[in-house]
Short mmCIF file of C-alpha atoms and ligand atoms in Angstrom, two decimals:
data_model
loop_
_atom_site.label_atom_id
_atom_site.label_comp_id
_atom_site.label_asym_id
_atom_site.label_seq_id
_atom_site.Cartn_x
_atom_site.Cartn_y
_atom_site.Cartn_z
CA UNK A 172 -40.87 2.18 21.74
CA UNK A 173 -41.62 -1.36 20.71
CA UNK A 174 -40.91 -0.82 17.05
CA UNK A 175 -37.51 0.69 17.84
CA UNK A 176 -36.70 -2.19 20.13
CA UNK A 177 -37.58 -4.60 17.35
CA UNK A 178 -35.60 -2.60 14.81
CA UNK A 179 -32.57 -2.48 17.11
CA UNK A 180 -32.82 -6.20 17.64
CA UNK A 181 -32.92 -6.88 13.91
CA UNK A 182 -29.67 -4.94 13.44
CA UNK A 183 -28.17 -6.63 16.48
CA UNK A 184 -28.93 -10.13 15.17
CA UNK A 185 -27.74 -9.27 11.68
CA UNK A 186 -24.39 -7.99 12.95
CA UNK A 187 -23.76 -11.10 15.04
CA UNK A 188 -24.80 -13.31 12.14
CA UNK A 189 -22.34 -11.55 9.83
CA UNK A 190 -19.49 -11.97 12.32
CA UNK A 191 -20.35 -15.66 12.52
CA UNK A 192 -20.33 -15.97 8.74
CA UNK A 193 -16.92 -14.32 8.59
CA UNK A 194 -15.51 -16.86 11.03
CA UNK A 195 -16.98 -19.74 9.01
CA UNK A 196 -15.54 -18.26 5.82
CA UNK A 197 -12.03 -18.00 7.23
CA UNK A 198 -12.08 -21.64 8.34
CA UNK A 199 -12.34 -22.54 4.67
CA UNK A 200 -10.02 -20.18 2.82
CA UNK A 201 -6.33 -20.01 2.07
CA UNK A 202 -5.38 -16.69 3.68
CA UNK A 203 -2.46 -15.12 1.80
CA UNK A 204 -2.78 -11.39 2.54
CA UNK A 205 0.80 -10.46 3.46
CA UNK A 206 -0.20 -7.91 6.13
CA UNK A 207 -2.48 -10.16 8.18
CA UNK A 208 -2.15 -13.14 10.48
CA UNK A 209 -4.07 -15.33 12.89
CA UNK A 210 -3.27 -14.50 16.52
CA UNK A 211 -3.19 -17.24 19.14
CA UNK A 212 -6.29 -18.05 21.22
CA UNK A 213 -4.55 -16.37 24.19
CA UNK A 214 -4.16 -13.12 22.24
CA UNK A 215 -7.82 -13.29 21.28
CA UNK A 216 -8.72 -13.85 24.93
CA UNK A 217 -6.75 -10.72 25.86
CA UNK A 218 -8.70 -8.75 23.28
CA UNK A 219 -11.96 -9.65 24.96
CA UNK A 220 -10.80 -8.76 28.49
CA UNK A 221 -11.85 -5.76 30.59
CA UNK A 222 -8.58 -3.89 29.96
CA UNK A 223 -10.22 -2.66 26.77
CA UNK A 224 -12.81 -0.74 28.77
CA UNK A 225 -10.29 1.20 30.90
CA UNK A 226 -8.04 4.24 30.64
CA UNK A 227 -4.39 4.40 31.64
CA UNK A 228 -2.99 7.66 30.30
CA UNK A 229 0.70 8.16 30.93
CA UNK A 230 3.52 5.72 31.69
CA UNK A 231 3.17 2.62 33.93
CA UNK A 232 3.50 3.75 37.54
CA UNK A 233 2.73 7.37 36.61
CA UNK A 234 -0.84 7.06 35.33
CA UNK A 235 -3.43 9.79 35.33
CA UNK A 236 -6.15 7.22 36.14
CA UNK A 237 -6.85 4.96 39.11
CA UNK A 238 -7.49 1.23 38.85
CA UNK A 239 -4.40 0.55 36.76
CA UNK A 240 -2.55 -1.80 39.13
CA UNK A 241 -2.73 -4.89 36.90
CA UNK A 242 -2.77 -2.97 33.65
CA UNK A 243 0.53 -1.39 34.69
CA UNK A 244 2.10 -4.73 35.43
CA UNK A 245 1.05 -6.15 32.08
CA UNK A 246 2.32 -3.10 30.20
CA UNK A 247 5.61 -3.29 32.11
CA UNK A 248 5.95 -6.93 31.02
CA UNK A 249 5.16 -5.92 27.42
CA UNK A 250 7.94 -3.30 27.58
CA UNK A 251 10.39 -5.78 29.08
CA UNK A 252 9.58 -8.37 26.40
CA UNK A 253 9.74 -5.82 23.57
CA UNK A 254 13.21 -4.73 24.67
CA UNK A 255 14.34 -8.34 25.03
CA UNK A 256 12.93 -9.63 21.74
CA UNK A 257 14.29 -6.68 19.71
CA UNK A 258 17.36 -6.03 21.88
CA UNK A 259 16.29 -2.40 22.18
CA UNK A 260 17.31 0.12 24.85
CA UNK A 261 13.87 1.67 24.81
CA UNK A 262 10.37 0.55 23.83
CA UNK A 263 6.97 2.20 23.86
CA UNK A 264 4.02 -0.15 23.32
CA UNK A 265 1.33 2.52 23.40
CA UNK A 266 1.07 3.58 19.73
CA UNK A 267 -2.19 1.99 18.61
CA UNK A 268 -1.08 1.15 15.07
CA UNK A 269 1.83 1.15 12.67
CA UNK A 270 0.75 4.46 11.15
CA UNK A 271 0.61 6.06 14.61
CA UNK A 272 4.09 4.67 15.34
CA UNK A 273 5.30 6.35 12.14
CA UNK A 274 3.68 9.60 13.27
CA UNK A 275 5.69 9.33 16.49
CA UNK A 276 8.83 9.13 14.34
CA UNK A 277 7.82 12.09 12.15
CA UNK A 278 6.95 14.18 15.20
CA UNK A 279 10.26 13.40 16.91
CA UNK A 280 12.64 13.73 14.00
CA UNK A 281 11.08 16.37 11.73
CA UNK A 282 9.35 19.73 11.58
CA UNK A 283 6.57 20.52 9.11
CA UNK A 284 8.11 21.41 5.76
CA UNK A 285 11.13 19.11 6.25
CA UNK A 286 12.12 16.63 3.60
CA UNK A 287 11.93 12.86 3.97
CA UNK A 288 13.33 10.24 1.59
CA UNK A 289 11.10 7.17 1.20
CA UNK A 290 10.09 4.46 -1.26
CA UNK A 291 7.19 5.07 -3.66
CA UNK A 292 4.35 2.55 -3.44
CA UNK A 293 5.18 0.59 -6.65
CA UNK A 294 8.60 -0.07 -5.08
CA UNK A 295 6.99 -1.35 -1.89
CA UNK A 296 6.46 1.91 0.02
CA UNK A 297 3.50 2.45 2.35
CA UNK A 298 0.92 5.23 2.11
CA UNK A 299 1.96 6.46 5.57
CA UNK A 300 5.36 7.36 4.02
CA UNK A 301 3.65 9.24 1.21
CA UNK A 302 3.50 12.83 0.06
CA UNK A 303 0.50 15.10 0.26
CA UNK A 304 -0.33 14.67 -3.42
CA UNK A 305 -1.18 11.00 -2.79
CA UNK A 306 -2.90 11.64 0.53
CA UNK A 307 0.05 10.14 2.41
CA UNK A 308 0.32 10.52 6.19
CA UNK A 309 3.80 12.11 6.08
CA UNK A 310 2.56 14.87 3.77
CA UNK A 311 -1.01 15.33 4.91
CA UNK A 312 -0.55 15.03 8.68
CA UNK A 313 3.04 16.13 9.36
CA UNK A 314 3.40 18.44 6.37
CA UNK A 315 6.58 16.74 5.16
CA UNK A 316 7.93 16.98 1.67
CA UNK A 317 8.82 13.55 0.33
CA UNK A 318 11.41 12.63 -2.27
CA UNK A 319 12.32 9.11 -3.28
CA UNK A 320 15.17 6.68 -3.21
CA UNK A 321 16.51 5.64 -6.59
CA UNK A 322 15.47 2.03 -6.98
CA UNK A 323 17.06 -0.81 -8.93
CA UNK A 324 13.98 -2.53 -10.39
CA UNK A 325 16.02 -5.45 -11.77
CA UNK A 326 17.18 -6.46 -8.32
CA UNK A 327 14.44 -4.97 -6.18
CA UNK A 328 16.81 -2.91 -4.08
CA UNK A 329 17.53 0.68 -3.12
CA UNK A 330 20.37 2.10 -5.23
CA UNK A 331 22.46 4.03 -2.70
CA UNK A 332 24.90 5.64 -5.14
CA UNK A 333 22.14 6.80 -7.47
CA UNK A 334 20.16 8.10 -4.49
CA UNK A 335 23.19 10.11 -3.32
CA UNK A 336 23.60 11.55 -6.83
CA UNK A 337 19.89 12.38 -6.99
CA UNK A 338 20.03 14.24 -3.66
CA UNK A 339 23.15 16.18 -4.75
CA UNK A 340 21.81 17.00 -8.21
CA UNK A 341 18.50 18.29 -6.83
CA UNK A 342 20.26 20.05 -3.93
CA UNK A 343 18.01 18.32 -1.39
CA UNK A 344 18.42 18.62 2.38
CA UNK A 345 16.77 15.50 3.81
CA UNK A 346 16.01 15.37 7.54
CA UNK A 347 14.75 11.80 7.61
CA UNK A 348 15.41 8.60 5.67
CA UNK A 349 12.54 6.15 5.92
CA UNK A 350 13.17 2.47 5.31
CA UNK A 351 10.83 -0.49 5.40
CA UNK A 352 8.04 -1.43 3.02
CA UNK A 353 4.75 -3.15 2.44
CA UNK A 354 6.26 -5.34 -0.24
CA UNK A 355 9.40 -6.22 1.65
CA UNK A 356 11.19 -9.01 -0.20
CA UNK A 357 14.82 -8.48 0.80
CA UNK A 358 16.56 -6.71 3.71
CA UNK A 359 17.12 -2.98 3.21
CA UNK A 360 20.63 -1.44 3.21
CA UNK A 361 20.28 0.15 6.66
CA UNK A 362 24.01 0.61 7.21
CA UNK A 363 24.55 2.33 3.85
CA UNK A 364 21.49 4.56 4.34
CA UNK A 365 22.70 5.45 7.85
CA UNK A 366 26.05 6.52 6.37
CA UNK A 367 24.28 8.62 3.77
CA UNK A 368 21.98 10.12 6.42
CA UNK A 369 24.99 11.05 8.56
CA UNK A 370 26.23 13.29 5.74
CA UNK A 371 23.10 15.40 6.22
CA UNK A 372 22.84 14.96 9.97
CA UNK A 373 19.52 13.25 9.18
CA UNK A 374 17.83 10.37 11.05
CA UNK A 375 16.98 6.85 9.89
CA UNK A 376 13.68 5.18 10.75
CA UNK A 377 13.03 1.56 9.87
CA UNK A 378 9.36 0.66 9.45
CA UNK A 379 9.21 -3.03 10.38
CA UNK A 380 5.42 -3.35 10.13
CA UNK A 381 5.65 -6.31 7.78
CA UNK A 382 8.75 -8.03 9.05
CA UNK A 383 8.47 -7.55 12.84
CA UNK A 384 7.93 -11.30 13.41
CA UNK A 385 10.84 -12.19 11.17
CA UNK A 386 13.14 -9.78 12.99
CA UNK A 387 11.93 -11.21 16.31
CA UNK A 388 12.82 -14.66 14.94
CA UNK A 389 16.27 -13.39 13.86
CA UNK A 390 15.92 -14.34 10.22
CA UNK A 391 15.69 -11.02 8.35
CA UNK A 392 17.91 -8.19 9.55
CA UNK A 393 18.69 -6.26 12.75
CA UNK A 394 17.88 -2.61 11.98
CA UNK A 395 18.84 -1.11 15.34
CA UNK A 396 22.31 -2.68 15.21
CA UNK A 397 22.68 -1.72 11.56
CA UNK A 398 22.19 1.97 12.29
CA UNK A 399 18.49 2.85 12.60
CA UNK A 400 17.57 5.56 15.10
CA UNK A 401 14.12 4.08 15.50
CA UNK A 402 12.15 1.04 14.47
CA UNK A 403 8.37 1.32 14.14
CA UNK A 404 6.03 -1.60 13.66
CA UNK A 405 2.56 -3.05 13.48
CA UNK A 406 2.09 -5.95 15.85
CA UNK A 407 -0.39 -7.93 13.75
CA UNK A 408 1.45 -8.86 10.58
CA UNK A 409 4.27 -11.40 10.88
CA UNK A 410 4.36 -10.75 14.64
CA UNK A 411 0.83 -12.24 14.85
CA UNK A 412 -0.35 -10.18 17.79
CA UNK A 413 -3.48 -8.00 17.96
CA UNK A 414 -3.88 -4.93 15.74
CA UNK A 415 -1.60 -2.39 17.44
CA UNK A 416 1.74 -0.59 17.04
CA UNK A 417 5.08 -0.09 18.77
CA UNK A 418 8.25 1.98 18.61
CA UNK A 419 11.71 0.76 19.58
CA UNK A 420 14.61 3.11 19.95
CA UNK A 421 17.52 4.36 22.05
CA UNK A 422 17.54 5.80 25.57
CA UNK A 423 18.61 9.23 24.32
CA UNK A 424 15.19 9.61 22.65
CA UNK A 425 13.15 7.98 25.45
CA UNK A 426 11.71 11.05 27.18
CA UNK A 427 10.82 12.78 23.91
CA UNK A 428 9.11 9.66 22.57
CA UNK A 429 7.09 9.24 25.76
CA UNK A 430 5.79 12.81 25.54
CA UNK A 431 4.95 12.51 21.86
CA UNK A 432 3.01 9.25 22.33
CA UNK A 433 1.08 10.79 25.24
CA UNK A 434 -0.22 13.48 25.44
CA UNK A 435 0.84 14.29 21.87
CA UNK A 436 -0.76 11.55 19.81
CA UNK A 437 -2.91 9.35 22.05
CA UNK A 438 -5.26 9.50 24.97
CA UNK A 439 -6.34 5.91 25.55
CA UNK A 440 -3.95 3.39 24.05
CA UNK A 441 -6.08 0.23 23.77
CA UNK A 442 -5.02 -1.60 26.90
CA UNK A 443 -6.54 -4.92 25.84
CA UNK A 444 -4.34 -4.78 22.74
CA UNK A 445 -1.28 -4.05 24.90
CA UNK A 446 -2.06 -7.26 26.82
CA UNK A 447 -2.35 -9.08 23.49
CA UNK A 448 0.98 -7.64 22.35
CA UNK A 449 2.60 -8.86 25.58
CA UNK A 450 1.30 -12.38 24.89
CA UNK A 451 2.46 -12.28 21.26
CA UNK A 452 5.93 -11.18 22.38
CA UNK A 453 6.09 -14.04 24.90
CA UNK A 454 5.18 -16.40 22.05
CA UNK A 455 7.82 -14.74 19.89
CA UNK A 456 10.45 -15.31 22.55
CA UNK A 457 9.47 -18.96 22.88
CA UNK A 458 8.63 -19.97 19.31
CA UNK A 459 9.48 -17.46 16.61
CA UNK A 460 12.99 -18.57 15.73
CA UNK A 461 11.35 -21.71 14.38
CA UNK A 462 8.23 -19.94 13.07
CA UNK A 463 10.21 -17.25 11.21
CA UNK A 464 12.56 -19.78 9.64
CA UNK A 465 9.56 -21.80 8.46
CA UNK A 466 7.84 -18.72 7.01
CA UNK A 467 10.81 -17.89 4.77
CA UNK A 468 11.18 -21.54 3.75
CA UNK A 469 7.48 -21.69 2.80
CA UNK A 470 7.60 -18.37 0.93
CA UNK A 471 10.46 -19.63 -1.23
CA UNK A 472 8.66 -22.96 -1.76
CA UNK A 473 5.42 -21.29 -2.84
CA UNK A 474 7.30 -18.95 -5.17
CA UNK A 475 9.23 -21.81 -6.75
CA UNK A 476 6.11 -23.95 -7.20
CA UNK A 477 4.17 -21.08 -8.82
CA UNK A 478 7.13 -20.24 -11.06
CA UNK A 479 7.42 -23.84 -12.24
CA UNK A 480 3.72 -23.72 -13.13
CA UNK A 481 4.16 -20.68 -15.35
CA UNK A 482 3.16 -17.87 -12.98
CA UNK A 483 5.65 -15.01 -13.24
CA UNK A 484 6.81 -14.68 -9.66
CA UNK A 485 9.37 -11.88 -9.65
CA UNK A 486 13.04 -12.00 -8.60
CA UNK A 487 13.74 -15.64 -9.33
CA UNK A 488 17.42 -14.76 -9.73
CA UNK A 489 17.50 -13.61 -6.10
CA UNK A 490 15.65 -16.66 -4.78
CA UNK A 491 12.32 -14.75 -5.03
CA UNK A 492 12.31 -13.53 -1.42
CA UNK A 493 14.01 -13.52 1.97
CA UNK A 494 10.76 -12.72 3.81
CA UNK A 495 7.14 -13.92 4.05
CA UNK A 496 6.14 -12.09 0.86
CA UNK A 497 6.30 -12.84 -2.86
CA UNK A 498 4.98 -10.84 -5.80
CA UNK A 499 3.94 -12.04 -9.23
CA UNK A 500 3.26 -10.23 -12.49
CA UNK A 501 -0.06 -11.57 -13.80
CA UNK A 502 -0.50 -9.01 -16.58
CA UNK A 503 -0.07 -11.58 -19.37
CA UNK A 504 -3.43 -13.12 -18.35
CA UNK A 505 -5.35 -10.33 -16.66
CA UNK A 506 -4.78 -7.43 -14.28
CA UNK A 507 -4.22 -7.83 -10.56
CA UNK A 508 -7.77 -6.83 -9.68
CA UNK A 509 -9.26 -9.53 -11.91
CA UNK A 510 -6.85 -12.10 -10.46
CA UNK A 511 -7.78 -11.09 -6.92
CA UNK A 512 -11.50 -11.38 -7.63
CA UNK A 513 -11.26 -14.74 -9.40
CA UNK A 514 -9.11 -16.21 -6.65
CA UNK A 515 -11.47 -14.89 -3.99
CA UNK A 516 -14.26 -16.91 -5.64
CA UNK A 517 -11.94 -19.91 -5.25
CA UNK A 518 -11.52 -19.16 -1.51
CA UNK A 519 -7.94 -18.01 -2.05
CA UNK A 520 -7.58 -14.62 -0.38
CA UNK A 521 -4.74 -12.43 -1.60
CA UNK A 522 -4.46 -8.90 -2.88
CA UNK A 523 -3.64 -7.13 -6.11
CA UNK A 524 -0.50 -5.02 -5.91
CA UNK A 525 1.49 -2.46 -7.82
CA UNK A 526 4.79 -3.97 -8.92
CA UNK A 527 7.98 -2.13 -9.97
CA UNK A 528 7.11 -1.93 -13.67
CA UNK A 529 3.90 -0.06 -12.74
CA UNK A 530 6.04 2.91 -11.64
CA UNK A 531 7.03 3.88 -15.18
CA UNK A 532 3.75 2.65 -16.69
CA UNK A 533 1.87 4.87 -14.19
CA UNK A 534 -0.63 2.05 -13.81
CA UNK A 535 -3.84 2.84 -11.91
CA UNK A 536 -3.38 1.41 -8.39
CA UNK A 537 -6.90 -0.02 -8.56
CA UNK A 538 -5.97 -2.37 -11.40
CA UNK A 539 -2.24 -3.01 -11.00
CA UNK A 540 -0.12 -5.56 -12.85
CA UNK A 541 0.61 -7.82 -9.93
CA UNK A 542 -0.54 -9.82 -6.96
CA UNK A 543 1.11 -10.08 -3.55
CA UNK A 544 1.13 -13.16 -1.36
CA UNK A 545 2.34 -13.76 2.20
CA UNK A 546 2.66 -17.19 3.79
CA UNK A 547 2.83 -16.14 7.48
CA UNK A 548 -0.78 -17.13 8.21
CA UNK A 549 -0.81 -20.49 6.44
CA UNK A 550 2.53 -21.23 8.11
CA UNK A 551 1.01 -20.42 11.51
CA UNK A 552 -1.70 -22.95 10.72
CA UNK A 553 1.02 -25.57 10.37
CA UNK A 554 1.41 -25.80 6.60
CA UNK A 555 4.66 -26.97 5.04
CA UNK A 556 6.32 -27.27 1.68
CA UNK A 557 3.89 -29.91 0.36
CA UNK A 558 0.93 -27.60 1.07
CA UNK A 559 2.75 -24.73 -0.66
CA UNK A 560 2.91 -26.90 -3.76
CA UNK A 561 -0.80 -27.69 -3.48
CA UNK A 562 -1.63 -23.99 -3.10
CA UNK A 563 0.45 -23.17 -6.19
CA UNK A 564 -1.44 -25.84 -8.14
CA UNK A 565 -4.79 -24.38 -7.04
CA UNK A 566 -3.75 -20.85 -8.03
CA UNK A 567 -2.59 -22.14 -11.41
CA UNK A 568 -5.94 -23.88 -11.97
CA UNK A 569 -7.72 -20.56 -11.55
CA UNK A 570 -5.34 -18.16 -13.29
CA UNK A 571 -3.88 -20.29 -16.11
CA UNK A 572 -6.13 -23.32 -16.63
CA UNK A 573 -9.25 -21.15 -16.23
CA UNK A 574 -10.97 -23.82 -14.13
CA UNK A 575 -14.19 -22.77 -12.49
CA UNK A 576 -13.24 -20.91 -9.28
CA UNK A 577 -16.23 -22.44 -7.50
CA UNK A 578 -14.91 -25.93 -8.32
CA UNK A 579 -11.43 -24.99 -7.10
CA UNK A 580 -13.00 -23.61 -3.90
CA UNK A 581 -14.10 -27.16 -3.04
CA UNK A 582 -10.50 -28.33 -3.24
CA UNK A 583 -9.43 -25.43 -1.03
CA UNK A 584 -11.97 -26.44 1.63
CA UNK A 585 -10.60 -29.99 1.47
CA UNK A 586 -6.98 -28.80 1.82
CA UNK A 587 -7.88 -26.58 4.78
CA UNK A 588 -9.61 -29.40 6.72
CA UNK A 589 -6.48 -30.53 8.53
CA UNK A 590 -5.19 -27.03 9.37
CA UNK A 591 -7.53 -25.57 11.96
CA UNK A 592 -5.21 -24.79 14.87
CA UNK A 593 -2.65 -22.09 15.59
CA UNK A 594 0.93 -23.38 15.91
CA UNK A 595 3.97 -21.63 17.43
CA UNK A 596 1.84 -20.58 20.42
CA UNK A 597 1.29 -21.76 23.99
CA UNK A 598 -2.36 -22.62 23.56
CA UNK A 599 -3.92 -24.34 20.61
CA UNK A 600 -6.89 -26.04 22.22
CA UNK A 601 -9.57 -24.10 20.41
CA UNK A 602 -9.77 -23.80 16.67
CA UNK A 603 -7.95 -20.93 15.00
CA UNK A 604 -11.06 -19.24 13.60
CA UNK A 605 -13.59 -20.39 16.19
CA UNK A 606 -16.18 -17.72 16.90
CA UNK A 607 -15.98 -17.44 20.69
CA UNK A 608 -19.34 -16.46 22.14
CA UNK A 609 -19.39 -14.58 25.41
CA UNK A 610 -22.73 -12.82 25.12
C1 LIG B 97 0.87 -2.09 7.32
C2 LIG B 97 1.88 -1.04 7.28
C3 LIG B 97 1.76 0.09 8.07
C4 LIG B 97 0.48 0.45 8.77
O1 LIG B 97 0.21 -0.24 9.85
P1 LIG B 97 -1.18 -0.11 10.61
O2 LIG B 97 -0.89 -0.90 11.84
O3 LIG B 97 -2.22 -0.67 9.73
O4 LIG B 97 -1.40 1.33 10.91
C5 LIG B 97 2.81 0.98 8.11
N1 LIG B 97 3.91 0.78 7.38
C6 LIG B 97 4.05 -0.29 6.58
C7 LIG B 97 5.29 -0.45 5.79
C8 LIG B 97 3.03 -1.22 6.48
O5 LIG B 97 3.13 -2.24 5.65
#
């Protein structure tokens, strides 16, 4: 019917207009969400290719679908690159996200009702490591019980001795020790946790969602060498690929992992994203030693500049961070939600976050005491120390000087003008946030 055609077309135009507005917005903001990044134009091209309309269940060369000749070759390259970049015996690039990669780990190493040790969210933990009470994936989907590491809030690190005492005192029998975090400032004690796990014949999984690009660039830590049985990751945070996941492990687990990924947890595995992951890994091989080093340098520079301007960035005594992420306590001015909203009006995009002191305060996660910032995206746009200082000044104007966010937004647009291309990638011809039209 004509009216339905017209109605459909109105929706259609509105959707495309909104996508276009989003692209224009991101050209003009300072993107500081620690879990995001801007992929290269080549990765974005992969995401638009026909792979994304196909099926390829199974392993390359053993598919249950026809037409997979080139898909198979690309996935084989992705596997080869993943094993090279992470020096892993075995890789599976089919998990479609970090959470799904964690589910692969839970399925392999635990049975429902088993106990896992993980970090609570105020100490950096991720909801996929969480217990049922909080709606966490480990509890809700795999039926795991979850206890926590003892955590040294002063130094932002897992306290191994206190954790051992806690386990003994409570008579716990852990099957799995989860490491990795969403606020991941310093390397985790993988070796010490692996020694503790060995006492219980338990496994160690390292969730590298946030730091996958840093590990690829050899600047953070090397979990597989330090004793992890498996490393899981998201490919779109510091790794700057498309939104997808991956597991890396040892040959002794290979066949079990393959069966769990398919048919256990996936049917189609987003083949266009696999192509994008392959491209991101090739870029990692070529460029990420430099990119990762620059990220950490910029994170420290931003932290220092904010700190000097009176913003309470945490862990100054440890150099603030060894990763892309920093956290600040803003509770002397406002809560994290208010800070996030004000800064968003100033075109500075970051998120509110629970910080360690919120654990004992039992602060509502919707209005936490802190904010979290990651510099991986601004670094990929080519920013350096001098821009970190400018960003710190802009944040101070909003949070401390109480300047009008809309006025500060104009300065942000000005700062962003010269940073419109993706660096540390093979192609940078088109603008980073260009809305590519193929309709
Ligand atoms: C982001 C994140 C995940 C989830 O990754 P998705 O790819 O969004 O599913 C898992 N674990 C940690 C620690 C994370 O930070």
